[in-house]
mmCIF file of C-alpha atoms and ligand atoms in Angstrom:
data_model
loop_
_atom_site.group_PDB
_atom_site.id
_atom_site.type_symbol
_atom_site.label_atom_id
_atom_site.label_comp_id
_atom_site.label_asym_id
_atom_site.label_seq_id
_atom_site.Cartn_x
_atom_site.Cartn_y
_atom_site.Cartn_z
ATOM 1 C CA UNK A 1 -9.547 30.353 -16.699
ATOM 2 C CA UNK A 2 -6.320 30.884 -14.484
ATOM 3 C CA UNK A 3 -5.603 29.777 -10.864
ATOM 4 C CA UNK A 4 -3.183 31.152 -7.862
ATOM 5 C CA UNK A 5 -2.027 27.965 -6.169
ATOM 6 C CA UNK A 6 -0.603 28.440 -2.325
ATOM 7 C CA UNK A 7 0.796 24.887 -0.790
ATOM 8 C CA UNK A 8 2.397 25.193 2.718
ATOM 9 C CA UNK A 9 1.366 21.988 4.009
ATOM 10 C CA UNK A 10 4.787 20.777 5.416
ATOM 11 C CA UNK A 11 8.593 22.411 4.837
ATOM 12 C CA UNK A 12 7.768 23.322 1.022
ATOM 13 C CA UNK A 13 6.791 27.130 0.830
ATOM 14 C CA UNK A 14 5.191 27.229 -3.078
ATOM 15 C CA UNK A 15 3.096 29.058 -5.023
ATOM 16 C CA UNK A 16 1.995 28.981 -8.764
ATOM 17 C CA UNK A 17 -0.356 29.996 -11.524
ATOM 18 C CA UNK A 18 -1.589 27.588 -13.709
ATOM 19 C CA UNK A 19 -4.101 28.220 -16.658
ATOM 20 C CA UNK A 20 -7.049 26.067 -17.273
ATOM 21 C CA UNK A 21 -5.689 22.916 -15.090
ATOM 22 C CA UNK A 22 -2.612 22.099 -17.803
ATOM 23 C CA UNK A 23 -0.153 25.178 -18.542
ATOM 24 C CA UNK A 24 2.064 26.539 -15.659
ATOM 25 C CA UNK A 25 2.485 30.212 -16.092
ATOM 26 C CA UNK A 26 4.974 30.419 -13.029
ATOM 27 C CA UNK A 27 5.895 27.908 -10.223
ATOM 28 C CA UNK A 28 7.916 29.083 -7.338
ATOM 29 C CA UNK A 29 9.289 26.641 -5.007
ATOM 30 C CA UNK A 30 11.530 28.092 -1.130
ATOM 31 C CA UNK A 31 12.102 24.991 1.039
ATOM 32 C CA UNK A 32 13.262 24.866 4.282
ATOM 33 C CA UNK A 33 15.205 21.313 3.942
ATOM 34 C CA UNK A 34 18.368 22.751 4.932
ATOM 35 C CA UNK A 35 17.396 23.635 8.052
ATOM 36 C CA UNK A 36 16.287 20.273 8.699
ATOM 37 C CA UNK A 37 19.186 18.469 7.603
ATOM 38 C CA UNK A 38 20.673 19.825 10.579
ATOM 39 C CA UNK A 39 18.015 17.874 12.625
ATOM 40 C CA UNK A 40 17.707 14.804 10.691
ATOM 41 C CA UNK A 41 14.393 15.400 10.247
ATOM 42 C CA UNK A 42 11.592 17.918 10.646
ATOM 43 C CA UNK A 43 10.713 20.267 13.637
ATOM 44 C CA UNK A 44 7.075 21.359 12.807
ATOM 45 C CA UNK A 45 7.405 24.939 14.658
ATOM 46 C CA UNK A 46 10.908 25.604 12.688
ATOM 47 C CA UNK A 47 9.176 24.641 9.432
ATOM 48 C CA UNK A 48 5.884 27.085 10.296
ATOM 49 C CA UNK A 49 8.566 29.815 11.289
ATOM 50 C CA UNK A 50 9.752 29.522 7.753
ATOM 51 C CA UNK A 51 6.430 29.169 5.636
ATOM 52 C CA UNK A 52 5.991 32.302 7.565
ATOM 53 C CA UNK A 53 9.148 34.129 6.742
ATOM 54 C CA UNK A 54 8.329 32.804 2.861
ATOM 55 C CA UNK A 55 4.877 33.402 2.104
ATOM 56 C CA UNK A 56 4.338 36.335 0.793
ATOM 57 C CA UNK A 57 7.427 36.452 -1.139
ATOM 58 C CA UNK A 58 6.832 33.754 -2.797
ATOM 59 C CA UNK A 59 3.592 34.564 -4.010
ATOM 60 C CA UNK A 60 4.667 37.626 -5.227
ATOM 61 C CA UNK A 61 6.806 36.273 -7.318
ATOM 62 C CA UNK A 62 4.530 34.131 -8.906
ATOM 63 C CA UNK A 63 2.045 36.537 -9.658
ATOM 64 C CA UNK A 64 4.963 38.292 -10.905
ATOM 65 C CA UNK A 65 6.922 36.068 -13.207
ATOM 66 C CA UNK A 66 3.693 34.990 -14.608
ATOM 67 C CA UNK A 67 2.995 38.276 -15.932
ATOM 68 C CA UNK A 68 -0.571 38.070 -14.686
ATOM 69 C CA UNK A 69 -2.678 40.777 -13.424
ATOM 70 C CA UNK A 70 -4.153 40.611 -9.716
ATOM 71 C CA UNK A 71 -7.670 41.219 -11.600
ATOM 72 C CA UNK A 72 -7.470 38.619 -13.990
ATOM 73 C CA UNK A 73 -6.919 35.953 -11.369
ATOM 74 C CA UNK A 74 -10.526 33.824 -11.289
ATOM 75 C CA UNK A 75 -9.637 31.824 -7.665
ATOM 76 C CA UNK A 76 -7.175 30.741 -5.314
ATOM 77 C CA UNK A 77 -6.790 27.320 -4.312
ATOM 78 C CA UNK A 78 -5.161 26.530 -1.243
ATOM 79 C CA UNK A 79 -3.778 23.108 0.631
ATOM 80 C CA UNK A 80 -6.110 22.677 3.662
ATOM 81 C CA UNK A 81 -4.702 19.154 4.686
ATOM 82 C CA UNK A 82 -3.231 16.856 5.521
ATOM 83 C CA UNK A 83 0.155 18.626 6.580
ATOM 84 C CA UNK A 84 1.667 19.730 9.676
ATOM 85 C CA UNK A 85 -0.801 22.675 11.717
ATOM 86 C CA UNK A 86 1.136 25.151 11.753
ATOM 87 C CA UNK A 87 2.348 25.047 7.952
ATOM 88 C CA UNK A 88 -1.136 24.739 6.750
ATOM 89 C CA UNK A 89 -1.974 27.842 8.903
ATOM 90 C CA UNK A 90 0.211 30.385 7.318
ATOM 91 C CA UNK A 91 -1.113 29.277 3.700
ATOM 92 C CA UNK A 92 -4.662 28.972 4.576
ATOM 93 C CA UNK A 93 -4.980 32.325 6.189
ATOM 94 C CA UNK A 94 -2.861 34.048 3.953
ATOM 95 C CA UNK A 95 -5.237 32.308 1.574
ATOM 96 C CA UNK A 96 -8.410 33.504 3.040
ATOM 97 C CA UNK A 97 -6.705 37.319 3.470
ATOM 98 C CA UNK A 98 -5.991 37.190 -0.327
ATOM 99 C CA UNK A 99 -9.579 36.040 -1.351
ATOM 100 C CA UNK A 100 -11.025 39.112 0.747
ATOM 101 C CA UNK A 101 -8.960 41.603 -0.369
ATOM 102 C CA UNK A 102 -8.865 40.623 -3.972
ATOM 103 C CA UNK A 103 -12.616 39.673 -3.690
ATOM 104 C CA UNK A 104 -11.704 35.943 -5.212
ATOM 105 C CA UNK A 105 -13.411 32.822 -4.518
ATOM 106 C CA UNK A 106 -11.586 30.038 -2.481
ATOM 107 C CA UNK A 107 -11.020 26.433 -3.616
ATOM 108 C CA UNK A 108 -9.273 23.625 -0.862
ATOM 109 C CA UNK A 109 -7.328 21.376 -1.702
ATOM 110 C CA UNK A 110 -6.687 17.510 -0.997
ATOM 111 C CA UNK A 111 -2.697 17.615 -0.819
ATOM 112 C CA UNK A 112 -2.700 14.193 -1.181
ATOM 113 C CA UNK A 113 -5.335 14.206 -4.014
ATOM 114 C CA UNK A 114 -3.747 16.818 -5.896
ATOM 115 C CA UNK A 115 -0.297 14.758 -5.881
ATOM 116 C CA UNK A 116 -1.988 13.115 -8.636
ATOM 117 C CA UNK A 117 -3.023 16.320 -10.819
ATOM 118 C CA UNK A 118 1.155 16.650 -11.726
ATOM 119 C CA UNK A 119 -0.280 14.250 -14.452
ATOM 120 C CA UNK A 120 -2.380 16.445 -16.135
ATOM 121 C CA UNK A 121 -0.048 19.518 -15.934
ATOM 122 C CA UNK A 122 1.503 19.793 -19.415
ATOM 123 C CA UNK A 123 5.692 19.841 -19.538
ATOM 124 C CA UNK A 124 6.610 23.887 -19.838
ATOM 125 C CA UNK A 125 8.277 23.962 -23.052
ATOM 126 C CA UNK A 126 5.496 22.227 -24.689
ATOM 127 C CA UNK A 127 3.884 24.136 -27.095
ATOM 128 C CA UNK A 128 1.158 24.023 -28.581
ATOM 129 C CA UNK A 129 -0.674 22.802 -25.026
ATOM 130 C CA UNK A 130 -2.919 20.884 -26.926
ATOM 131 C CA UNK A 131 -0.258 18.136 -27.619
ATOM 132 C CA UNK A 132 -0.329 17.429 -23.931
ATOM 133 C CA UNK A 133 -2.053 13.577 -23.572
ATOM 134 C CA UNK A 134 -4.146 13.676 -20.298
ATOM 135 C CA UNK A 135 -4.891 10.606 -18.635
ATOM 136 C CA UNK A 136 -7.992 8.713 -19.364
ATOM 137 C CA UNK A 137 -10.374 7.360 -16.755
ATOM 138 C CA UNK A 138 -10.926 4.963 -15.155
ATOM 139 C CA UNK A 139 -7.098 5.209 -13.526
ATOM 140 C CA UNK A 140 -4.881 3.536 -10.701
ATOM 141 C CA UNK A 141 -3.211 6.434 -8.716
ATOM 142 C CA UNK A 142 0.015 5.623 -6.584
ATOM 143 C CA UNK A 143 0.571 8.547 -4.217
ATOM 144 C CA UNK A 144 3.722 8.051 -2.301
ATOM 145 C CA UNK A 145 5.058 10.567 -0.262
ATOM 146 C CA UNK A 146 6.864 11.182 2.943
ATOM 147 C CA UNK A 147 3.753 10.489 5.250
ATOM 148 C CA UNK A 148 1.604 8.569 2.908
ATOM 149 C CA UNK A 149 1.364 5.606 0.230
ATOM 150 C CA UNK A 150 -1.993 5.386 -0.823
ATOM 151 C CA UNK A 151 -3.453 3.244 -3.679
ATOM 152 C CA UNK A 152 -6.497 4.699 -5.044
ATOM 153 C CA UNK A 153 -8.997 3.801 -8.163
ATOM 154 C CA UNK A 154 -9.790 7.449 -10.022
ATOM 155 C CA UNK A 155 -12.846 6.932 -11.951
ATOM 156 C CA UNK A 156 -13.356 10.464 -12.767
ATOM 157 C CA UNK A 157 -12.018 13.740 -11.441
ATOM 158 C CA UNK A 158 -13.599 13.987 -7.930
ATOM 159 C CA UNK A 159 -14.568 10.359 -7.773
ATOM 160 C CA UNK A 160 -11.807 8.568 -6.111
ATOM 161 C CA UNK A 161 -12.306 4.944 -4.347
ATOM 162 C CA UNK A 162 -9.367 4.080 -1.678
ATOM 163 C CA UNK A 163 -8.001 0.508 -2.596
ATOM 164 C CA UNK A 164 -5.261 0.297 0.165
ATOM 165 C CA UNK A 165 -2.429 2.005 1.858
ATOM 166 C CA UNK A 166 0.177 1.774 4.388
ATOM 167 C CA UNK A 167 -0.679 0.436 7.694
ATOM 168 C CA UNK A 168 2.431 1.734 9.594
ATOM 169 C CA UNK A 169 5.377 3.494 7.768
ATOM 170 C CA UNK A 170 4.948 5.226 4.780
ATOM 171 C CA UNK A 171 7.386 4.690 1.514
ATOM 172 C CA UNK A 172 8.765 7.892 1.996
ATOM 173 C CA UNK A 173 9.000 7.471 5.766
ATOM 174 C CA UNK A 174 10.885 4.345 5.086
ATOM 175 C CA UNK A 175 13.747 6.498 2.831
ATOM 176 C CA UNK A 176 14.019 8.630 5.376
ATOM 177 C CA UNK A 177 14.171 6.337 8.643
ATOM 178 C CA UNK A 178 16.519 3.783 6.995
ATOM 179 C CA UNK A 179 18.972 6.509 5.648
ATOM 180 C CA UNK A 180 19.263 8.071 8.675
ATOM 181 C CA UNK A 181 19.885 4.555 10.029
ATOM 182 C CA UNK A 182 22.582 4.663 7.587
ATOM 183 C CA UNK A 183 24.524 7.693 8.465
ATOM 184 C CA UNK A 184 22.731 9.300 5.153
ATOM 185 C CA UNK A 185 21.504 12.950 5.364
ATOM 186 C CA UNK A 186 17.809 13.930 5.124
ATOM 187 C CA UNK A 187 15.540 14.038 3.096
ATOM 188 C CA UNK A 188 16.425 9.720 2.803
ATOM 189 C CA UNK A 189 15.102 9.275 0.036
ATOM 190 C CA UNK A 190 17.538 11.073 -2.754
ATOM 191 C CA UNK A 191 20.784 10.008 -0.974
ATOM 192 C CA UNK A 192 19.725 6.219 -0.585
ATOM 193 C CA UNK A 193 19.067 6.625 -4.441
ATOM 194 C CA UNK A 194 22.374 7.988 -4.816
ATOM 195 C CA UNK A 195 24.085 5.999 -2.693
ATOM 196 C CA UNK A 196 22.487 2.854 -4.416
ATOM 197 C CA UNK A 197 24.392 3.899 -7.742
ATOM 198 C CA UNK A 198 27.880 3.682 -6.028
ATOM 199 C CA UNK A 199 27.330 0.230 -4.839
ATOM 200 C CA UNK A 200 30.577 -2.476 -6.541
ATOM 201 C CA UNK A 201 28.099 -4.583 -8.335
ATOM 202 C CA UNK A 202 30.657 -7.359 -7.711
ATOM 203 C CA UNK A 203 29.821 -7.881 -4.462
ATOM 204 C CA UNK A 204 26.011 -6.801 -5.279
ATOM 205 C CA UNK A 205 24.985 -10.883 -4.464
ATOM 206 C CA UNK A 206 26.043 -10.762 -0.699
ATOM 207 C CA UNK A 207 22.996 -8.877 -0.195
ATOM 208 C CA UNK A 208 20.081 -9.622 -2.642
ATOM 209 C CA UNK A 209 16.512 -10.103 -0.948
ATOM 210 C CA UNK A 210 18.479 -10.009 2.542
ATOM 211 C CA UNK A 211 15.427 -7.343 3.174
ATOM 212 C CA UNK A 212 11.982 -8.334 3.280
ATOM 213 C CA UNK A 213 9.454 -7.399 0.488
ATOM 214 C CA UNK A 214 6.258 -6.608 3.177
ATOM 215 C CA UNK A 215 2.919 -7.985 1.851
ATOM 216 C CA UNK A 216 4.189 -8.162 -1.538
ATOM 217 C CA UNK A 217 1.823 -11.275 -2.066
ATOM 218 C CA UNK A 218 -1.084 -10.751 0.155
ATOM 219 C CA UNK A 219 -4.436 -10.594 -1.593
ATOM 220 C CA UNK A 220 -4.931 -6.799 -0.602
ATOM 221 C CA UNK A 221 -3.866 -3.207 -1.838
ATOM 222 C CA UNK A 222 -2.264 -2.817 1.861
ATOM 223 C CA UNK A 223 1.712 -2.104 2.530
ATOM 224 C CA UNK A 224 4.004 -1.802 5.742
ATOM 225 C CA UNK A 225 7.199 -0.594 5.809
ATOM 226 C CA UNK A 226 7.842 -0.747 9.558
ATOM 227 C CA UNK A 227 9.294 -4.740 9.290
ATOM 228 C CA UNK A 228 11.539 -3.489 7.018
ATOM 229 C CA UNK A 229 12.968 -0.603 8.336
ATOM 230 C CA UNK A 230 13.391 -2.660 11.160
ATOM 231 C CA UNK A 231 15.302 -5.319 9.063
ATOM 232 C CA UNK A 232 17.697 -2.768 8.022
ATOM 233 C CA UNK A 233 18.118 -1.139 11.619
ATOM 234 C CA UNK A 234 18.900 -4.613 12.781
ATOM 235 C CA UNK A 235 21.731 -5.153 10.092
ATOM 236 C CA UNK A 236 23.287 -2.178 11.045
ATOM 237 C CA UNK A 237 23.134 -2.935 14.778
ATOM 238 C CA UNK A 238 24.954 -6.342 13.950
ATOM 239 C CA UNK A 239 27.363 -4.438 11.919
ATOM 240 C CA UNK A 240 28.945 -1.597 13.847
ATOM 241 C CA UNK A 241 31.362 -0.400 10.945
ATOM 242 C CA UNK A 242 28.421 -0.153 8.783
ATOM 243 C CA UNK A 243 27.964 3.578 8.304
ATOM 244 C CA UNK A 244 31.798 3.902 7.610
ATOM 245 C CA UNK A 245 31.192 1.883 4.439
ATOM 246 C CA UNK A 246 32.962 -0.830 5.463
ATOM 247 C CA UNK A 247 34.045 -3.144 2.218
ATOM 248 C CA UNK A 248 35.750 -5.846 4.786
ATOM 249 C CA UNK A 249 35.217 -9.924 3.579
ATOM 250 C CA UNK A 250 31.826 -10.769 4.292
ATOM 251 C CA UNK A 251 31.010 -7.670 5.129
ATOM 252 C CA UNK A 252 27.969 -5.028 3.399
ATOM 253 C CA UNK A 253 28.301 -1.484 2.673
ATOM 254 C CA UNK A 254 26.359 1.681 2.570
ATOM 255 C CA UNK A 255 25.466 1.070 -1.308
ATOM 256 C CA UNK A 256 24.508 -2.092 -1.164
ATOM 257 C CA UNK A 257 22.268 -1.440 1.160
ATOM 258 C CA UNK A 258 20.858 1.188 0.022
ATOM 259 C CA UNK A 259 20.213 -0.438 -3.207
ATOM 260 C CA UNK A 260 19.001 -3.175 -1.235
ATOM 261 C CA UNK A 261 16.671 -0.937 -0.184
ATOM 262 C CA UNK A 262 15.549 0.710 -2.675
ATOM 263 C CA UNK A 263 14.724 -2.481 -4.526
ATOM 264 C CA UNK A 264 12.434 -3.745 -1.610
ATOM 265 C CA UNK A 265 10.727 -1.124 -1.713
ATOM 266 C CA UNK A 266 9.797 -0.517 -5.555
ATOM 267 C CA UNK A 267 9.629 -4.042 -5.787
ATOM 268 C CA UNK A 268 6.049 -3.761 -3.273
ATOM 269 C CA UNK A 269 5.328 -0.526 -4.939
ATOM 270 C CA UNK A 270 5.136 -1.436 -8.506
ATOM 271 C CA UNK A 271 4.186 -5.239 -8.155
ATOM 272 C CA UNK A 272 0.872 -3.768 -6.186
ATOM 273 C CA UNK A 273 -0.044 -1.053 -7.949
ATOM 274 C CA UNK A 274 0.323 -3.239 -11.379
ATOM 275 C CA UNK A 275 -1.827 -5.656 -9.704
ATOM 276 C CA UNK A 276 -4.388 -2.805 -9.044
ATOM 277 C CA UNK A 277 -4.532 -1.865 -12.420
ATOM 278 C CA UNK A 278 -5.323 -5.436 -14.137
ATOM 279 C CA UNK A 279 -7.534 -6.184 -11.428
ATOM 280 C CA UNK A 280 -9.620 -2.820 -12.179
ATOM 281 C CA UNK A 281 -8.891 -2.782 -15.840
ATOM 282 C CA UNK A 282 -8.024 0.526 -15.981
ATOM 283 C CA UNK A 283 -6.434 2.789 -18.978
ATOM 284 C CA UNK A 284 -3.959 5.124 -16.529
ATOM 285 C CA UNK A 285 -1.646 3.828 -14.131
ATOM 286 C CA UNK A 286 -0.631 7.630 -12.318
ATOM 287 C CA UNK A 287 2.150 7.838 -10.525
ATOM 288 C CA UNK A 288 2.855 10.473 -7.504
ATOM 289 C CA UNK A 289 4.372 12.130 -4.453
ATOM 290 C CA UNK A 290 7.765 12.697 -3.694
ATOM 291 C CA UNK A 291 9.010 8.943 -4.113
ATOM 292 C CA UNK A 292 8.077 9.311 -7.483
ATOM 293 C CA UNK A 293 10.728 10.832 -8.153
ATOM 294 C CA UNK A 294 13.238 8.043 -7.511
ATOM 295 C CA UNK A 295 14.503 7.036 -10.763
ATOM 296 C CA UNK A 296 14.666 2.910 -10.007
ATOM 297 C CA UNK A 297 10.719 3.266 -9.557
ATOM 298 C CA UNK A 298 10.202 5.519 -12.500
ATOM 299 C CA UNK A 299 12.160 2.500 -14.419
ATOM 300 C CA UNK A 300 10.668 -0.725 -13.126
ATOM 301 C CA UNK A 301 7.264 0.535 -13.697
ATOM 302 C CA UNK A 302 8.247 1.944 -17.358
ATOM 303 C CA UNK A 303 9.942 -1.376 -18.186
ATOM 304 C CA UNK A 304 6.715 -3.216 -16.940
ATOM 305 C CA UNK A 305 4.468 -1.509 -19.856
ATOM 306 C CA UNK A 306 7.363 -2.427 -22.351
ATOM 307 C CA UNK A 307 8.097 -6.030 -21.344
ATOM 308 C CA UNK A 308 4.183 -7.043 -21.122
ATOM 309 C CA UNK A 309 2.069 -5.440 -23.750
ATOM 310 C CA UNK A 310 -0.216 -3.875 -21.496
ATOM 311 C CA UNK A 311 -3.977 -1.945 -22.385
ATOM 312 C CA UNK A 312 -2.984 1.139 -20.030
ATOM 313 C CA UNK A 313 -0.660 3.898 -20.359
ATOM 314 C CA UNK A 314 1.600 4.963 -17.533
ATOM 315 C CA UNK A 315 1.894 8.726 -16.550
ATOM 316 C CA UNK A 316 4.703 9.775 -14.577
ATOM 317 C CA UNK A 317 5.390 13.620 -13.954
ATOM 318 C CA UNK A 318 8.870 14.939 -14.112
ATOM 319 C CA UNK A 319 10.732 14.495 -10.906
ATOM 320 C CA UNK A 320 10.515 18.401 -9.812
ATOM 321 C CA UNK A 321 6.693 17.893 -10.240
ATOM 322 C CA UNK A 322 6.312 14.858 -7.836
ATOM 323 C CA UNK A 323 7.880 16.555 -4.502
ATOM 324 C CA UNK A 324 6.127 19.207 -3.200
ATOM 325 C CA UNK A 325 4.782 22.409 -5.492
ATOM 326 C CA UNK A 326 2.044 24.188 -5.776
ATOM 327 C CA UNK A 327 1.223 23.664 -9.678
ATOM 328 C CA UNK A 328 -0.543 20.368 -8.856
ATOM 329 C CA UNK A 329 -2.811 22.044 -6.158
ATOM 330 C CA UNK A 330 -3.837 24.039 -8.875
ATOM 331 C CA UNK A 331 -4.325 21.868 -11.434
ATOM 332 C CA UNK A 332 -6.620 19.604 -9.210
ATOM 333 C CA UNK A 333 -8.643 23.157 -8.172
ATOM 334 C CA UNK A 334 -8.961 23.482 -11.993
ATOM 335 C CA UNK A 335 -10.389 19.763 -12.469
ATOM 336 C CA UNK A 336 -12.436 19.596 -9.226
ATOM 337 C CA UNK A 337 -13.762 23.329 -8.986
ATOM 338 C CA UNK A 338 -15.524 23.266 -5.277
ATOM 339 C CA UNK A 339 -15.453 27.145 -4.579
ATOM 340 C CA UNK A 340 -16.271 28.646 -1.112
ATOM 341 C CA UNK A 341 -16.054 31.287 0.427
ATOM 342 C CA UNK A 342 -13.332 33.088 3.445
ATOM 343 C CA UNK A 343 -14.845 32.838 5.833
ATOM 344 C CA UNK A 344 -15.813 29.002 5.523
ATOM 345 C CA UNK A 345 -12.760 26.947 4.648
ATOM 346 C CA UNK A 346 -10.750 25.154 7.641
ATOM 347 C CA UNK A 347 -7.566 23.747 8.269
ATOM 348 C CA UNK A 348 -7.889 19.668 8.058
ATOM 349 C CA UNK A 349 -4.517 18.153 9.475
ATOM 350 C CA UNK A 350 -5.777 14.666 9.243
ATOM 351 C CA UNK A 351 -7.597 14.584 6.201
ATOM 352 C CA UNK A 352 -7.178 11.537 4.130
ATOM 353 C CA UNK A 353 -6.979 10.842 0.463
ATOM 354 C CA UNK A 354 -10.818 10.129 -0.238
HETATM 355 O O1 KG4 B 401 5.983 14.381 -1.648
HETATM 356 P P1 KG4 B 401 6.417 14.809 -0.801
HETATM 357 O O2 KG4 B 401 7.754 15.938 -1.589
HETATM 358 O O3 KG4 B 401 6.366 15.784 0.291
HETATM 359 C C1 KG4 B 401 5.483 15.330 1.432
HETATM 360 O O4 KG4 B 401 4.054 15.281 1.361
HETATM 361 O O5 KG4 B 401 5.313 14.395 1.843
HETATM 362 O O6 KG4 B 401 7.434 13.744 -0.523
HETATM 363 C C2 KG4 B 401 8.857 13.560 0.197
HETATM 364 C C3 KG4 B 401 9.134 12.517 0.565
HETATM 365 C C4 KG4 B 401 10.195 11.990 1.314
HETATM 366 O O7 KG4 B 401 10.165 11.118 2.163
HETATM 367 C C5 KG4 B 401 11.670 12.123 0.343
HETATM 368 O O8 KG4 B 401 12.244 11.236 0.652
HETATM 369 C C6 KG4 B 401 11.176 11.683 -0.408
HETATM 370 O O9 KG4 B 401 9.863 11.847 -0.941
HETATM 371 N N1 KG4 B 401 11.608 11.454 -1.990
HETATM 372 C C7 KG4 B 401 12.709 10.173 -2.397
HETATM 373 C C8 KG4 B 401 13.175 10.994 -3.728
HETATM 374 N N2 KG4 B 401 13.116 12.274 -3.409
HETATM 375 C C9 KG4 B 401 12.131 12.352 -2.306
HETATM 376 N N3 KG4 B 401 12.268 8.971 -2.299
HETATM 377 C C10 KG4 B 401 12.761 8.259 -3.008
HETATM 378 N N4 KG4 B 401 14.045 8.703 -4.265
HETATM 379 C C11 KG4 B 401 13.638 10.143 -4.628
HETATM 380 N N5 KG4 B 401 14.440 10.161 -5.526
HETATM 381 ZN ZN1 ZN B 402 3.432 16.395 -0.751
#
């Protein structure tokens, strides 16, 4: 079964063709992130206008590079929420027009649930496809993106139970906002990760554990990152020379702070995810969402598996499949085939993961 997937929930315009939910035939992503760097964050109106410019060429390229004829497509999948309403409408209205013109069914897709399906996609250069190992249920899924942080128990496809999520800022938002406080560019996650690598190892201890690990010991699966963000902003205010990467005696610099921010966020995410896996005695842990591209998070979760012999396997998609793209939208559509006719699909900007 070949599905065309379309993703336009935020600032990426993406289309992909995927066969049987695992084999990527094409995966095209256009991003307006360079425009948003100028303003230090996403302006929804600009994101939507860029979506309009890119949507047709991106779909055209995805179909052409997959070398697939339109008549061989079985369905069209499209993100209908959550996300920015203007951006979502571009994808949904385009999908509706194509479904009508090509006479194909539509599968509406929840963007957050779909992030998890990056773990079902086979690495693109792997052959034969059957060697790719898919996650087994039950599984714990951690979805960490720019606007959401959710821990879910997956008992099967289309059988999700929400265990907890952020009470305020999302993990990605915390990366983005603390990066901004440090004078780093948008999006902040990759910038913090890069800065953290530059830290001077011999003065690292000065900042160690200065930042809180919010809710790490609480007996629930909720998160809170706004206090961590405020702690960083307060430290920056106390040291006006901060953004200039001051290295004076007793002072902390951007690299040290970036390192500690990354440690604090990843400590909380990993601790709570492992605890959820142990409590629910799952077979797999699935990492997903843009923040899952973070090397330190990937390393900490993988190390855990090496240190403690556990009964579960950890699945982490390649970084390019963690950030927004349409391949995982299409994989999710294959495993959760909920067809609707083009008249029935609605945009739902506030959709929850389940
Ligand atoms: O899933 P995603 O691409 O878009 C949303 O659905 O929100 O996630 C974007 C978020 C941003 O907050 C960005 O800073 C973060 O993912 N991110 C990272 C990294 N790459 C992207 N955070 C930490 N480390 C990274 N390497
Ligand atoms: Zn996303």
